[in-house]
């Protein structure tokens, strides 16, 4: 999996991953030729491919996206990968070092898009729906992979697998219907808190950022740049997780501000967004 064509940067990602959306859109928007310019490694997260020891040797948290540059340096976060793609863009666009706080804000654990799609439901009905759909399959698939890798784990990854199995087992139990009423109550409270945090961010800081830090339609100006790749990766996944704009409004108990809707629509009408079928 990690054998690479060292003449090109190696790009590790997954099409269905929220944060992989940021570099995938950057690649498209910044004039890269996906297949010619990068050595591609798609890791199906629902099968736990990111837990393969050969990947952990590269990216110790086992997350995507990651990129290995031409000097062999591993860039193992969305932030570093997008920065690299922007800095080495064939379009040689000049982007001011704008708004690192916006990027940091959308990456906050309090509003995690993976928690929204895969992790937390808010009631029995939404938990059962998730359990019989992609989220249920996701936690089960990972569990199988983790158990397989843990059996023959190199000592250096023993702790990693133990921790991941513990974390993953919680969600397997929640979706399997084996959790107690008390556990479910606590779980739904976390789901509601998550959507409340998302609602506060959507109507608070995000609106302020859009008002104050944007240089045009996009944060970067009239075409998207570094900050935009992070913001849309988060926003698109949140809207998908909520079941669309109306679903998000229902879950957050707040109407979506027109600046947020407008920003989202500026992205959904772009060729890159349509071509990559971003969700
Ligand atoms: N803070 C990290 C988070 C990346 C992340 O959470 N990636 C997800 C996919 S969107 C992942 O790889 N999850 C697999 C896992 O955590 O096991 C970053 O921005 O790079």
mmCIF file with all atom_site columns, N, CA, C and O in Angstrom, residues 145-173:
data_model
loop_
_atom_site.group_PDB
_atom_site.id
_atom_site.type_symbol
_atom_site.label_atom_id
_atom_site.label_alt_id
_atom_site.label_comp_id
_atom_site.label_asym_id
_atom_site.label_entity_id
_atom_site.label_seq_id
_atom_site.pdbx_PDB_ins_code
_atom_site.Cartn_x
_atom_site.Cartn_y
_atom_site.Cartn_z
_atom_site.occupancy
_atom_site.B_iso_or_equiv
_atom_site.pdbx_formal_charge
_atom_site.auth_seq_id
_atom_site.auth_comp_id
_atom_site.auth_asym_id
_atom_site.auth_atom_id
_atom_site.pdbx_PDB_model_num
ATOM 1   N N  . UNK A 1 145 ? -11.324 -4.978  10.985 1.00 0.00 ? 145 UNK A N  1
ATOM 2   C CA . UNK A 1 145 ? -9.941  -4.690  10.569 1.00 0.00 ? 145 UNK A CA 1
ATOM 3   C C  . UNK A 1 145 ? -9.044  -4.515  11.791 1.00 0.00 ? 145 UNK A C  1
ATOM 4   O O  . UNK A 1 145 ? -7.926  -5.054  11.843 1.00 0.00 ? 145 UNK A O  1
ATOM 5   N N  . UNK A 1 146 ? -9.533  -3.790  12.787 1.00 0.00 ? 146 UNK A N  1
ATOM 6   C CA . UNK A 1 146 ? -8.718  -3.545  13.992 1.00 0.00 ? 146 UNK A CA 1
ATOM 7   C C  . UNK A 1 146 ? -8.377  -4.857  14.688 1.00 0.00 ? 146 UNK A C  1
ATOM 8   O O  . UNK A 1 146 ? -7.239  -5.075  15.116 1.00 0.00 ? 146 UNK A O  1
ATOM 9   N N  . UNK A 1 147 ? -9.381  -5.743  14.778 1.00 0.00 ? 147 UNK A N  1
ATOM 10  C CA . UNK A 1 147 ? -9.120  -7.021  15.447 1.00 0.00 ? 147 UNK A CA 1
ATOM 11  C C  . UNK A 1 147 ? -8.107  -7.843  14.663 1.00 0.00 ? 147 UNK A C  1
ATOM 12  O O  . UNK A 1 147 ? -7.220  -8.476  15.234 1.00 0.00 ? 147 UNK A O  1
ATOM 13  N N  . UNK A 1 148 ? -8.225  -7.798  13.351 1.00 0.00 ? 148 UNK A N  1
ATOM 14  C CA . UNK A 1 148 ? -7.276  -8.539  12.506 1.00 0.00 ? 148 UNK A CA 1
ATOM 15  C C  . UNK A 1 148 ? -5.855  -7.989  12.688 1.00 0.00 ? 148 UNK A C  1
ATOM 16  O O  . UNK A 1 148 ? -4.924  -8.739  12.967 1.00 0.00 ? 148 UNK A O  1
ATOM 17  N N  . UNK A 1 149 ? -5.714  -6.683  12.590 1.00 0.00 ? 149 UNK A N  1
ATOM 18  C CA . UNK A 1 149 ? -4.370  -6.091  12.693 1.00 0.00 ? 149 UNK A CA 1
ATOM 19  C C  . UNK A 1 149 ? -3.789  -6.245  14.098 1.00 0.00 ? 149 UNK A C  1
ATOM 20  O O  . UNK A 1 149 ? -2.588  -6.420  14.266 1.00 0.00 ? 149 UNK A O  1
ATOM 21  N N  . UNK A 1 150 ? -4.665  -6.166  15.103 1.00 0.00 ? 150 UNK A N  1
ATOM 22  C CA . UNK A 1 150 ? -4.180  -6.238  16.490 1.00 0.00 ? 150 UNK A CA 1
ATOM 23  C C  . UNK A 1 150 ? -3.532  -7.592  16.771 1.00 0.00 ? 150 UNK A C  1
ATOM 24  O O  . UNK A 1 150 ? -2.571  -7.688  17.536 1.00 0.00 ? 150 UNK A O  1
ATOM 25  N N  . UNK A 1 151 ? -4.052  -8.646  16.148 1.00 0.00 ? 151 UNK A N  1
ATOM 26  C CA . UNK A 1 151 ? -3.537  -10.005 16.385 1.00 0.00 ? 151 UNK A CA 1
ATOM 27  C C  . UNK A 1 151 ? -2.062  -10.126 16.040 1.00 0.00 ? 151 UNK A C  1
ATOM 28  O O  . UNK A 1 151 ? -1.312  -10.812 16.718 1.00 0.00 ? 151 UNK A O  1
ATOM 29  N N  . UNK A 1 152 ? -1.667  -9.489  14.945 1.00 0.00 ? 152 UNK A N  1
ATOM 30  C CA . UNK A 1 152 ? -0.256  -9.627  14.530 1.00 0.00 ? 152 UNK A CA 1
ATOM 31  C C  . UNK A 1 152 ? 0.443   -8.278  14.613 1.00 0.00 ? 152 UNK A C  1
ATOM 32  O O  . UNK A 1 152 ? 1.347   -7.981  13.834 1.00 0.00 ? 152 UNK A O  1
ATOM 33  N N  . UNK A 1 153 ? -0.015  -7.473  15.578 1.00 0.00 ? 153 UNK A N  1
ATOM 34  C CA . UNK A 1 153 ? 0.495   -6.107  15.658 1.00 0.00 ? 153 UNK A CA 1
ATOM 35  C C  . UNK A 1 153 ? 1.971   -6.028  16.032 1.00 0.00 ? 153 UNK A C  1
ATOM 36  O O  . UNK A 1 153 ? 2.409   -6.672  16.984 1.00 0.00 ? 153 UNK A O  1
ATOM 37  N N  . UNK A 1 154 ? 2.738   -5.223  15.306 1.00 0.00 ? 154 UNK A N  1
ATOM 38  C CA . UNK A 1 154 ? 4.092   -4.930  15.776 1.00 0.00 ? 154 UNK A CA 1
ATOM 39  C C  . UNK A 1 154 ? 3.967   -4.234  17.144 1.00 0.00 ? 154 UNK A C  1
ATOM 40  O O  . UNK A 1 154 ? 3.019   -3.462  17.342 1.00 0.00 ? 154 UNK A O  1
ATOM 41  N N  . UNK A 1 155 ? 4.897   -4.506  18.075 1.00 0.00 ? 155 UNK A N  1
ATOM 42  C CA . UNK A 1 155 ? 4.774   -3.955  19.439 1.00 0.00 ? 155 UNK A CA 1
ATOM 43  C C  . UNK A 1 155 ? 4.522   -2.447  19.463 1.00 0.00 ? 155 UNK A C  1
ATOM 44  O O  . UNK A 1 155 ? 3.758   -1.959  20.283 1.00 0.00 ? 155 UNK A O  1
ATOM 45  N N  . UNK A 1 156 ? 5.126   -1.735  18.538 1.00 0.00 ? 156 UNK A N  1
ATOM 46  C CA . UNK A 1 156 ? 4.980   -0.266  18.566 1.00 0.00 ? 156 UNK A CA 1
ATOM 47  C C  . UNK A 1 156 ? 3.524   0.198   18.358 1.00 0.00 ? 156 UNK A C  1
ATOM 48  O O  . UNK A 1 156 ? 3.187   1.330   18.716 1.00 0.00 ? 156 UNK A O  1
ATOM 49  N N  . UNK A 1 157 ? 2.678   -0.667  17.782 1.00 0.00 ? 157 UNK A N  1
ATOM 50  C CA . UNK A 1 157 ? 1.296   -0.245  17.530 1.00 0.00 ? 157 UNK A CA 1
ATOM 51  C C  . UNK A 1 157 ? 0.275   -0.877  18.482 1.00 0.00 ? 157 UNK A C  1
ATOM 52  O O  . UNK A 1 157 ? -0.928  -0.697  18.323 1.00 0.00 ? 157 UNK A O  1
ATOM 53  N N  . UNK A 1 158 ? 0.795   -1.665  19.443 1.00 0.00 ? 158 UNK A N  1
ATOM 54  C CA . UNK A 1 158 ? -0.106  -2.378  20.345 1.00 0.00 ? 158 UNK A CA 1
ATOM 55  C C  . UNK A 1 158 ? -1.090  -1.416  21.036 1.00 0.00 ? 158 UNK A C  1
ATOM 56  O O  . UNK A 1 158 ? -2.303  -1.629  21.034 1.00 0.00 ? 158 UNK A O  1
ATOM 57  N N  . UNK A 1 159 ? -0.544  -0.369  21.613 1.00 0.00 ? 159 UNK A N  1
ATOM 58  C CA . UNK A 1 159 ? -1.390  0.605   22.314 1.00 0.00 ? 159 UNK A CA 1
ATOM 59  C C  . UNK A 1 159 ? -2.391  1.270   21.384 1.00 0.00 ? 159 UNK A C  1
ATOM 60  O O  . UNK A 1 159 ? -3.548  1.497   21.744 1.00 0.00 ? 159 UNK A O  1
ATOM 61  N N  . UNK A 1 160 ? -1.916  1.604   20.204 1.00 0.00 ? 160 UNK A N  1
ATOM 62  C CA . UNK A 1 160 ? -2.788  2.261   19.220 1.00 0.00 ? 160 UNK A CA 1
ATOM 63  C C  . UNK A 1 160 ? -4.014  1.388   18.961 1.00 0.00 ? 160 UNK A C  1
ATOM 64  O O  . UNK A 1 160 ? -5.156  1.850   19.032 1.00 0.00 ? 160 UNK A O  1
ATOM 65  N N  . UNK A 1 161 ? -3.781  0.092   18.684 1.00 0.00 ? 161 UNK A N  1
ATOM 66  C CA . UNK A 1 161 ? -4.910  -0.792  18.377 1.00 0.00 ? 161 UNK A CA 1
ATOM 67  C C  . UNK A 1 161 ? -5.823  -0.964  19.587 1.00 0.00 ? 161 UNK A C  1
ATOM 68  O O  . UNK A 1 161 ? -7.049  -0.970  19.459 1.00 0.00 ? 161 UNK A O  1
ATOM 69  N N  . UNK A 1 162 ? -5.220  -1.091  20.774 1.00 0.00 ? 162 UNK A N  1
ATOM 70  C CA . UNK A 1 162 ? -6.050  -1.251  21.985 1.00 0.00 ? 162 UNK A CA 1
ATOM 71  C C  . UNK A 1 162 ? -6.979  -0.063  22.171 1.00 0.00 ? 162 UNK A C  1
ATOM 72  O O  . UNK A 1 162 ? -8.181  -0.217  22.416 1.00 0.00 ? 162 UNK A O  1
ATOM 73  N N  . UNK A 1 163 ? -6.412  1.135   22.032 1.00 0.00 ? 163 UNK A N  1
ATOM 74  C CA . UNK A 1 163 ? -7.213  2.359   22.212 1.00 0.00 ? 163 UNK A CA 1
ATOM 75  C C  . UNK A 1 163 ? -8.310  2.456   21.157 1.00 0.00 ? 163 UNK A C  1
ATOM 76  O O  . UNK A 1 163 ? -9.456  2.796   21.442 1.00 0.00 ? 163 UNK A O  1
ATOM 77  N N  . UNK A 1 164 ? -7.941  2.156   19.927 1.00 0.00 ? 164 UNK A N  1
ATOM 78  C CA . UNK A 1 164 ? -8.916  2.262   18.819 1.00 0.00 ? 164 UNK A CA 1
ATOM 79  C C  . UNK A 1 164 ? -10.036 1.246   18.993 1.00 0.00 ? 164 UNK A C  1
ATOM 80  O O  . UNK A 1 164 ? -11.197 1.549   18.728 1.00 0.00 ? 164 UNK A O  1
ATOM 81  N N  . UNK A 1 165 ? -9.684  0.031   19.428 1.00 0.00 ? 165 UNK A N  1
ATOM 82  C CA . UNK A 1 165 ? -10.708 -1.002  19.601 1.00 0.00 ? 165 UNK A CA 1
ATOM 83  C C  . UNK A 1 165 ? -11.680 -0.559  20.687 1.00 0.00 ? 165 UNK A C  1
ATOM 84  O O  . UNK A 1 165 ? -12.899 -0.692  20.541 1.00 0.00 ? 165 UNK A O  1
ATOM 85  N N  . UNK A 1 166 ? -11.137 0.023   21.742 1.00 0.00 ? 166 UNK A N  1
ATOM 86  C CA . UNK A 1 166 ? -11.981 0.496   22.839 1.00 0.00 ? 166 UNK A CA 1
ATOM 87  C C  . UNK A 1 166 ? -12.955 1.581   22.332 1.00 0.00 ? 166 UNK A C  1
ATOM 88  O O  . UNK A 1 166 ? -14.162 1.521   22.570 1.00 0.00 ? 166 UNK A O  1
ATOM 89  N N  . UNK A 1 167 ? -12.410 2.538   21.640 1.00 0.00 ? 167 UNK A N  1
ATOM 90  C CA . UNK A 1 167 ? -13.203 3.655   21.114 1.00 0.00 ? 167 UNK A CA 1
ATOM 91  C C  . UNK A 1 167 ? -14.254 3.148   20.120 1.00 0.00 ? 167 UNK A C  1
ATOM 92  O O  . UNK A 1 167 ? -15.429 3.493   20.186 1.00 0.00 ? 167 UNK A O  1
ATOM 93  N N  . UNK A 1 168 ? -13.808 2.292   19.213 1.00 0.00 ? 168 UNK A N  1
ATOM 94  C CA . UNK A 1 168 ? -14.688 1.794   18.154 1.00 0.00 ? 168 UNK A CA 1
ATOM 95  C C  . UNK A 1 168 ? -15.810 0.919   18.724 1.00 0.00 ? 168 UNK A C  1
ATOM 96  O O  . UNK A 1 168 ? -16.956 0.969   18.259 1.00 0.00 ? 168 UNK A O  1
ATOM 97  N N  . UNK A 1 169 ? -15.469 0.131   19.770 1.00 0.00 ? 169 UNK A N  1
ATOM 98  C CA . UNK A 1 169 ? -16.447 -0.803  20.353 1.00 0.00 ? 169 UNK A CA 1
ATOM 99  C C  . UNK A 1 169 ? -17.669 -0.060  20.901 1.00 0.00 ? 169 UNK A C  1
ATOM 100 O O  . UNK A 1 169 ? -18.783 -0.587  20.888 1.00 0.00 ? 169 UNK A O  1
ATOM 101 N N  . UNK A 1 170 ? -17.419 1.138   21.394 1.00 0.00 ? 170 UNK A N  1
ATOM 102 C CA . UNK A 1 170 ? -18.511 1.939   21.933 1.00 0.00 ? 170 UNK A CA 1
ATOM 103 C C  . UNK A 1 170 ? -19.589 2.142   20.859 1.00 0.00 ? 170 UNK A C  1
ATOM 104 O O  . UNK A 1 170 ? -20.777 1.913   21.079 1.00 0.00 ? 170 UNK A O  1
ATOM 105 N N  . UNK A 1 171 ? -19.171 2.542   19.663 1.00 0.00 ? 171 UNK A N  1
ATOM 106 C CA . UNK A 1 171 ? -20.134 2.823   18.599 1.00 0.00 ? 171 UNK A CA 1
ATOM 107 C C  . UNK A 1 171 ? -20.743 1.531   18.048 1.00 0.00 ? 171 UNK A C  1
ATOM 108 O O  . UNK A 1 171 ? -21.919 1.510   17.679 1.00 0.00 ? 171 UNK A O  1
ATOM 109 N N  . UNK A 1 172 ? -19.949 0.468   18.017 1.00 0.00 ? 172 UNK A N  1
ATOM 110 C CA . UNK A 1 172 ? -20.501 -0.823  17.570 1.00 0.00 ? 172 UNK A CA 1
ATOM 111 C C  . UNK A 1 172 ? -21.644 -1.203  18.507 1.00 0.00 ? 172 UNK A C  1
ATOM 112 O O  . UNK A 1 172 ? -22.734 -1.604  18.067 1.00 0.00 ? 172 UNK A O  1
ATOM 113 N N  . UNK A 1 173 ? -21.420 -1.033  19.793 1.00 0.00 ? 173 UNK A N  1
ATOM 114 C CA . UNK A 1 173 ? -22.444 -1.391  20.783 1.00 0.00 ? 173 UNK A CA 1
ATOM 115 C C  . UNK A 1 173 ? -23.689 -0.490  20.636 1.00 0.00 ? 173 UNK A C  1
ATOM 116 O O  . UNK A 1 173 ? -24.820 -0.978  20.638 1.00 0.00 ? 173 UNK A O  1
#
